[in-house]
Amino acid sequence: MAKKRKHEEASEEGPKKDEAAPERPKRTLTAWKSEQPEKQSDAPVFRNKEKVLITCSRRIISRYRHLMLNVVALLPHSKKDNKVESEDSKGATLNELVEFRNCTYCLFFECRKQKDLYLWMARSPDGPSVKFLVNAVHTMEELKLTGNHLKGSRPILTFSSNFDKEPRWMLIKEMITQIFGTPKDHRKAKPFHDHIFAFSIVDNHIWFRNFQVSVPHNETDKMDRGGLDKMTLIEVGPRFCLNPIKIFGGSFGGPTLYSNPLYISPNQIRAMEKRKKAGKYVKKVKAKTRRKMHELENPLEPDEFADLWKE
């Protein structure tokens, strides 16, 4: 018989895998997941944690209190506190409150004589701080404008070109930006912009306006991105005017960095008006005196028929 051929033994090991090829990442419900951690940059990530404490003095009138509440509603990163007595030692009290409430800035509405409203913008505890006289106050409830925007949305801050001309305006602009700018990813803030805070300088006064960004569109006809021609601004309120008085190096005090030479206190204005009214009265008295002297110097001639009908 013929001998059977010996078959070559097949190798039990299959084809060798390429060890250099990377392993396929695991698949999850959302996407492919790689086990290798992402490389993180060594540079620290900046996170804005600005918080503003808003309070007022005692014996404040309702008009100014409503303005304060409007500002609180516009700033989702603000905290409201109890009233503080308006005294010389209010700076130390407010600094303690700011530190206790874990804030960095303070807006203090100070009312004097139930007529004049002063606004303090201060960074605690190292300063600087700015003192303003508030004029032309109009609250949201008083204006009754048609504008309306979502509560808690982030504003767009706009400044006039005058803020970049002098150092004092540049300092005030930076403080306003840090106070009125809502931090990104704040827990009470909405992640979009639908209104504008406009700050403009006219006659050395800062005028504040709040506008809603209105975009007219329907479900069938939506506006394309960047179509600024169709956007309109509708005023919401409130309105007020800030007259800067002094800029201090510390928080609620310290060395005076700037003093407004054109500032006239409301007490002086009221005193001047009283003097004008007093001047009118003095003129009337002098006129009466002159009239009497004229009558004495120029007496009337006696009338023949004056005593005719007395008999």
Coordinates of C-alpha atoms in Angstrom, one line a residue:
M1 CA 0.0 0.0 0.0
A2 CA 1.1 3.5 -0.6
K3 CA 2.0 5.5 2.4
K4 CA -0.2 8.5 3.4
R5 CA 1.3 12.0 3.0
K6 CA 1.9 13.8 6.2
H7 CA -0.1 17.0 6.3
E8 CA 1.6 20.1 7.7
E9 CA 0.3 20.9 11.1
A10 CA -1.7 24.1 10.9
S11 CA -0.6 26.7 13.4
E12 CA -3.1 27.1 16.2
E13 CA -2.1 30.7 16.7
G14 CA -4.0 33.1 14.6
P15 CA -2.6 36.2 13.0
K16 CA -0.7 38.3 15.4
K17 CA -2.2 41.7 16.3
D18 CA -0.3 44.8 15.7
E19 CA 0.8 45.9 19.1
A20 CA 1.5 49.5 17.9
A21 CA -2.1 50.1 16.9
P22 CA -4.2 52.0 19.5
E23 CA -7.1 50.3 21.1
R24 CA -10.5 51.2 20.1
P25 CA -12.3 53.4 22.7
K26 CA -15.3 52.2 24.5
R27 CA -18.7 53.2 23.1
T28 CA -21.3 54.8 25.3
L29 CA -24.9 55.9 24.7
T30 CA -23.8 59.4 23.7
A31 CA -20.4 59.0 22.0
W32 CA -17.1 57.1 22.0
K33 CA -15.4 57.4 25.3
S34 CA -11.6 57.4 25.6
E35 CA -10.0 56.1 28.7
Q36 CA -7.1 58.5 28.3
P37 CA -7.7 61.7 30.3
E38 CA -7.7 64.9 28.4
K39 CA -4.7 67.1 28.9
Q40 CA -5.5 70.2 31.0
S41 CA -3.6 73.4 30.6
D42 CA -1.5 74.5 33.5
A43 CA -2.8 78.1 33.2
P44 CA -5.4 78.9 35.9
V45 CA -8.9 79.5 34.6
F46 CA -10.4 82.9 35.5
R47 CA -13.8 82.8 37.0
N48 CA -15.7 86.0 37.8
K49 CA -17.1 85.8 41.3
E50 CA -18.2 89.4 41.8
K51 CA -21.1 89.9 44.2
V52 CA -22.7 93.2 45.0
L53 CA -24.3 94.1 48.3
I54 CA -27.1 96.6 47.9
T55 CA -28.6 98.5 50.9
C56 CA -29.9 101.9 51.9
S57 CA -30.0 104.2 54.9
R58 CA -32.8 104.6 57.3
R59 CA -35.6 107.2 56.8
I60 CA -35.4 106.8 53.0
I61 CA -38.5 107.9 51.1
S62 CA -40.5 105.5 49.0
R63 CA -39.4 106.9 45.6
Y64 CA -35.8 106.2 46.3
R65 CA -36.5 102.8 47.9
H66 CA -38.3 101.7 44.7
L67 CA -35.3 102.8 42.7
M68 CA -33.1 100.6 44.9
L69 CA -35.4 97.6 44.4
N70 CA -35.3 98.2 40.6
V71 CA -31.5 98.0 40.7
V72 CA -31.7 94.8 42.8
A73 CA -34.1 93.2 40.2
L74 CA -31.7 94.1 37.4
L75 CA -28.6 92.5 39.0
P76 CA -29.0 88.8 39.7
H77 CA -25.6 88.6 41.4
S78 CA -26.7 91.2 44.0
K79 CA -27.6 90.7 47.7
K80 CA -30.0 92.9 49.6
D81 CA -29.5 93.7 53.3
N82 CA -31.1 95.6 56.1
K83 CA -31.0 99.4 56.4
V84 CA -28.0 101.0 57.9
E85 CA -27.9 104.1 60.0
S86 CA -26.4 107.1 58.1
E87 CA -23.6 108.2 60.4
D88 CA -20.0 109.0 60.3
S89 CA -19.1 105.4 61.2
K90 CA -21.2 103.8 58.4
G91 CA -18.1 102.9 56.5
A92 CA -16.9 100.3 59.1
T93 CA -20.4 98.9 59.4
L94 CA -20.8 98.5 55.7
N95 CA -17.4 96.9 55.3
E96 CA -18.3 94.3 58.0
L97 CA -21.6 93.6 56.2
V98 CA -19.9 93.2 52.8
E99 CA -17.4 90.7 54.3
F100 CA -20.1 88.9 56.2
R101 CA -22.2 88.4 53.0
N102 CA -19.2 87.3 51.0
C103 CA -19.4 90.2 48.6
T104 CA -16.8 92.4 46.8
Y105 CA -18.7 95.6 46.0
C106 CA -21.3 97.6 47.8
L107 CA -24.0 100.0 46.5
F108 CA -25.2 102.2 49.3
F109 CA -28.2 104.5 48.8
E110 CA -28.0 107.3 51.4
C111 CA -31.0 109.6 51.8
R112 CA -30.6 112.9 53.7
K113 CA -33.3 115.3 54.8
Q114 CA -35.8 113.0 53.0
K115 CA -34.9 115.1 49.8
D116 CA -31.4 114.3 48.6
L117 CA -30.2 110.9 47.5
Y118 CA -26.5 110.0 47.4
L119 CA -25.1 106.8 45.9
W120 CA -21.9 105.2 47.2
M121 CA -20.0 102.7 44.9
A122 CA -17.3 101.1 46.9
R123 CA -15.0 98.1 46.6
S124 CA -14.5 96.4 49.9
P125 CA -12.2 96.4 51.8
D126 CA -9.4 98.1 50.0
G127 CA -11.3 100.6 47.9
P128 CA -11.6 102.7 45.8
S129 CA -15.0 104.3 46.3
V130 CA -17.0 107.0 44.5
K131 CA -19.8 109.2 45.9
F132 CA -22.5 110.4 43.6
L133 CA -25.5 112.7 43.9
V134 CA -28.5 111.1 42.2
N135 CA -30.8 113.3 40.2
A136 CA -33.7 112.9 37.8
V137 CA -35.0 109.6 39.4
H138 CA -37.7 107.7 37.5
T139 CA -38.6 104.2 38.6
M140 CA -40.1 101.4 36.5
E141 CA -43.5 101.7 38.2
E142 CA -43.6 105.4 37.5
L143 CA -42.5 105.3 33.8
K144 CA -44.9 102.5 32.7
L145 CA -42.9 101.9 29.5
T146 CA -43.7 99.1 27.1
G147 CA -40.3 97.5 27.2
N148 CA -39.9 94.2 29.0
H149 CA -37.0 91.7 29.3
L150 CA -36.4 88.4 31.1
K151 CA -35.4 88.7 34.8
G152 CA -31.9 87.5 35.4
S153 CA -30.6 87.7 31.8
R154 CA -27.1 89.2 31.3
P155 CA -26.9 92.8 30.1
I156 CA -24.7 94.3 27.4
L157 CA -22.9 97.3 28.9
T158 CA -22.4 100.3 26.5
F159 CA -20.4 103.4 27.3
S160 CA -20.0 106.7 25.5
S161 CA -16.6 107.6 24.1
N162 CA -16.1 110.2 26.8
F163 CA -15.2 107.5 29.4
D164 CA -11.8 107.0 27.7
K165 CA -10.7 110.6 27.8
E166 CA -9.8 111.3 31.5
P167 CA -8.5 109.0 34.2
R168 CA -11.4 109.7 36.6
W169 CA -13.9 108.5 34.0
M170 CA -11.8 105.5 33.2
L171 CA -11.8 104.5 36.9
I172 CA -15.6 105.0 37.2
K173 CA -16.1 103.0 34.0
E174 CA -14.1 100.0 35.4
M175 CA -16.1 100.1 38.6
I176 CA -19.4 100.2 36.8
T177 CA -18.3 97.3 34.6
Q178 CA -17.5 95.1 37.5
I179 CA -20.7 96.1 39.4
F180 CA -23.3 96.0 36.7
G181 CA -21.8 93.2 34.6
T182 CA -23.4 89.9 35.5
P183 CA -20.8 87.1 35.9
K184 CA -20.9 84.3 33.4
D185 CA -22.4 80.9 34.6
H186 CA -23.9 82.6 37.7
R187 CA -26.6 80.4 39.3
K188 CA -29.3 83.1 39.1
A189 CA -28.3 84.4 35.6
K190 CA -29.8 83.3 32.3
P191 CA -27.2 82.4 29.6
F192 CA -28.2 85.0 27.0
H193 CA -28.4 88.8 26.5
D194 CA -31.7 90.5 25.8
H195 CA -31.2 94.0 27.2
I196 CA -28.7 96.8 27.3
F197 CA -27.4 99.1 30.0
A198 CA -26.4 102.5 28.4
F199 CA -24.1 104.8 30.3
S200 CA -23.4 108.2 28.7
I201 CA -21.7 111.4 29.9
V202 CA -23.5 114.7 29.3
D203 CA -22.4 117.9 31.1
N204 CA -20.2 116.0 33.5
H205 CA -23.1 113.8 34.5
I206 CA -23.6 110.1 34.0
W207 CA -27.0 109.2 32.6
F208 CA -28.3 105.6 32.9
R209 CA -30.8 104.0 30.6
N210 CA -32.0 100.4 30.3
F211 CA -33.2 99.1 26.9
Q212 CA -34.8 95.9 25.7
V213 CA -33.4 94.3 22.5
S214 CA -36.5 93.6 20.5
V215 CA -36.3 91.2 17.5
P216 CA -39.5 90.9 15.5
H217 CA -39.8 87.4 14.0
N218 CA -42.4 84.7 13.6
E219 CA -42.1 80.9 13.4
T220 CA -42.3 80.9 9.7
D221 CA -40.0 83.9 9.1
K222 CA -37.1 83.8 11.5
M223 CA -34.5 86.5 11.5
D224 CA -31.0 85.5 10.4
R225 CA -28.0 85.9 12.7
G226 CA -26.5 89.3 12.4
G227 CA -29.6 91.0 11.1
L228 CA -29.1 94.2 13.2
D229 CA -31.3 96.3 10.8
K230 CA -34.4 94.6 12.1
M231 CA -33.5 94.9 15.8
T232 CA -35.1 97.7 17.8
L233 CA -34.5 99.1 21.3
I234 CA -37.4 99.6 23.7
E235 CA -36.8 101.4 27.0
V236 CA -37.6 99.5 30.1
G237 CA -36.4 101.7 33.0
P238 CA -35.4 102.9 35.5
R239 CA -33.7 106.2 34.7
F240 CA -31.4 108.3 36.8
C241 CA -28.5 110.7 36.6
L242 CA -25.3 110.5 38.6
N243 CA -23.3 113.6 39.5
P244 CA -19.8 112.5 40.8
I245 CA -18.8 114.4 43.9
K246 CA -15.6 112.7 45.2
I247 CA -13.4 109.7 44.5
F248 CA -11.7 108.2 47.6
G249 CA -8.7 105.9 47.8
G250 CA -10.3 103.6 50.4
S251 CA -13.6 102.0 51.0
F252 CA -16.2 104.6 52.1
G253 CA -13.3 107.1 52.9
G254 CA -9.6 107.5 52.8
P255 CA -7.5 109.9 50.8
T256 CA -9.4 112.0 48.2
L257 CA -8.2 111.2 44.7
Y258 CA -10.6 113.5 42.9
S259 CA -13.0 116.3 43.9
N260 CA -15.5 117.8 41.5
P261 CA -14.9 121.6 41.4
L262 CA -18.3 122.2 39.6
Y263 CA -20.3 120.4 42.3
I264 CA -22.8 122.5 44.3
S265 CA -24.6 120.8 47.2
P266 CA -28.4 120.8 47.3
N267 CA -28.3 122.8 50.5
Q268 CA -26.5 125.6 48.8
I269 CA -29.0 125.6 45.9
R270 CA -32.0 125.8 48.3
A271 CA -30.2 128.6 50.3
M272 CA -29.8 130.6 47.0
E273 CA -33.5 130.1 46.1
K274 CA -34.5 131.4 49.6
R275 CA -32.3 134.4 49.2
K276 CA -33.9 135.2 45.8
K277 CA -37.4 135.0 47.5
A278 CA -36.1 137.1 50.4
G279 CA -34.8 139.6 47.8
K280 CA -38.3 140.0 46.3
Y281 CA -39.8 140.8 49.7
V282 CA -37.0 143.4 50.5
K283 CA -37.8 145.0 47.1
K284 CA -41.5 145.3 48.0
V285 CA -40.7 146.9 51.4
K286 CA -38.3 149.4 49.8
A287 CA -40.9 150.3 47.2
K288 CA -43.5 151.0 50.0
T289 CA -41.0 153.1 51.9
R290 CA -40.2 155.1 48.7
R291 CA -43.9 155.7 48.1
K292 CA -44.5 157.1 51.6
M293 CA -41.5 159.4 51.3
H294 CA -42.8 160.6 47.9
E295 CA -46.2 161.3 49.4
L296 CA -44.7 163.3 52.3
E297 CA -42.4 165.3 50.0
N298 CA -45.2 166.1 47.5
P299 CA -48.4 166.7 49.4
L300 CA -51.7 167.3 47.5
E301 CA -53.2 170.7 47.4
P302 CA -56.2 171.3 49.7
D303 CA -59.5 170.9 47.9
E304 CA -62.1 173.7 48.4
F305 CA -65.1 171.4 48.1
A306 CA -63.7 168.6 50.3
D307 CA -65.9 169.7 53.4
L308 CA -68.9 170.8 51.4
W309 CA -71.3 167.9 52.3
K310 CA -70.1 167.4 55.8
E311 CA -72.4 170.0 57.2

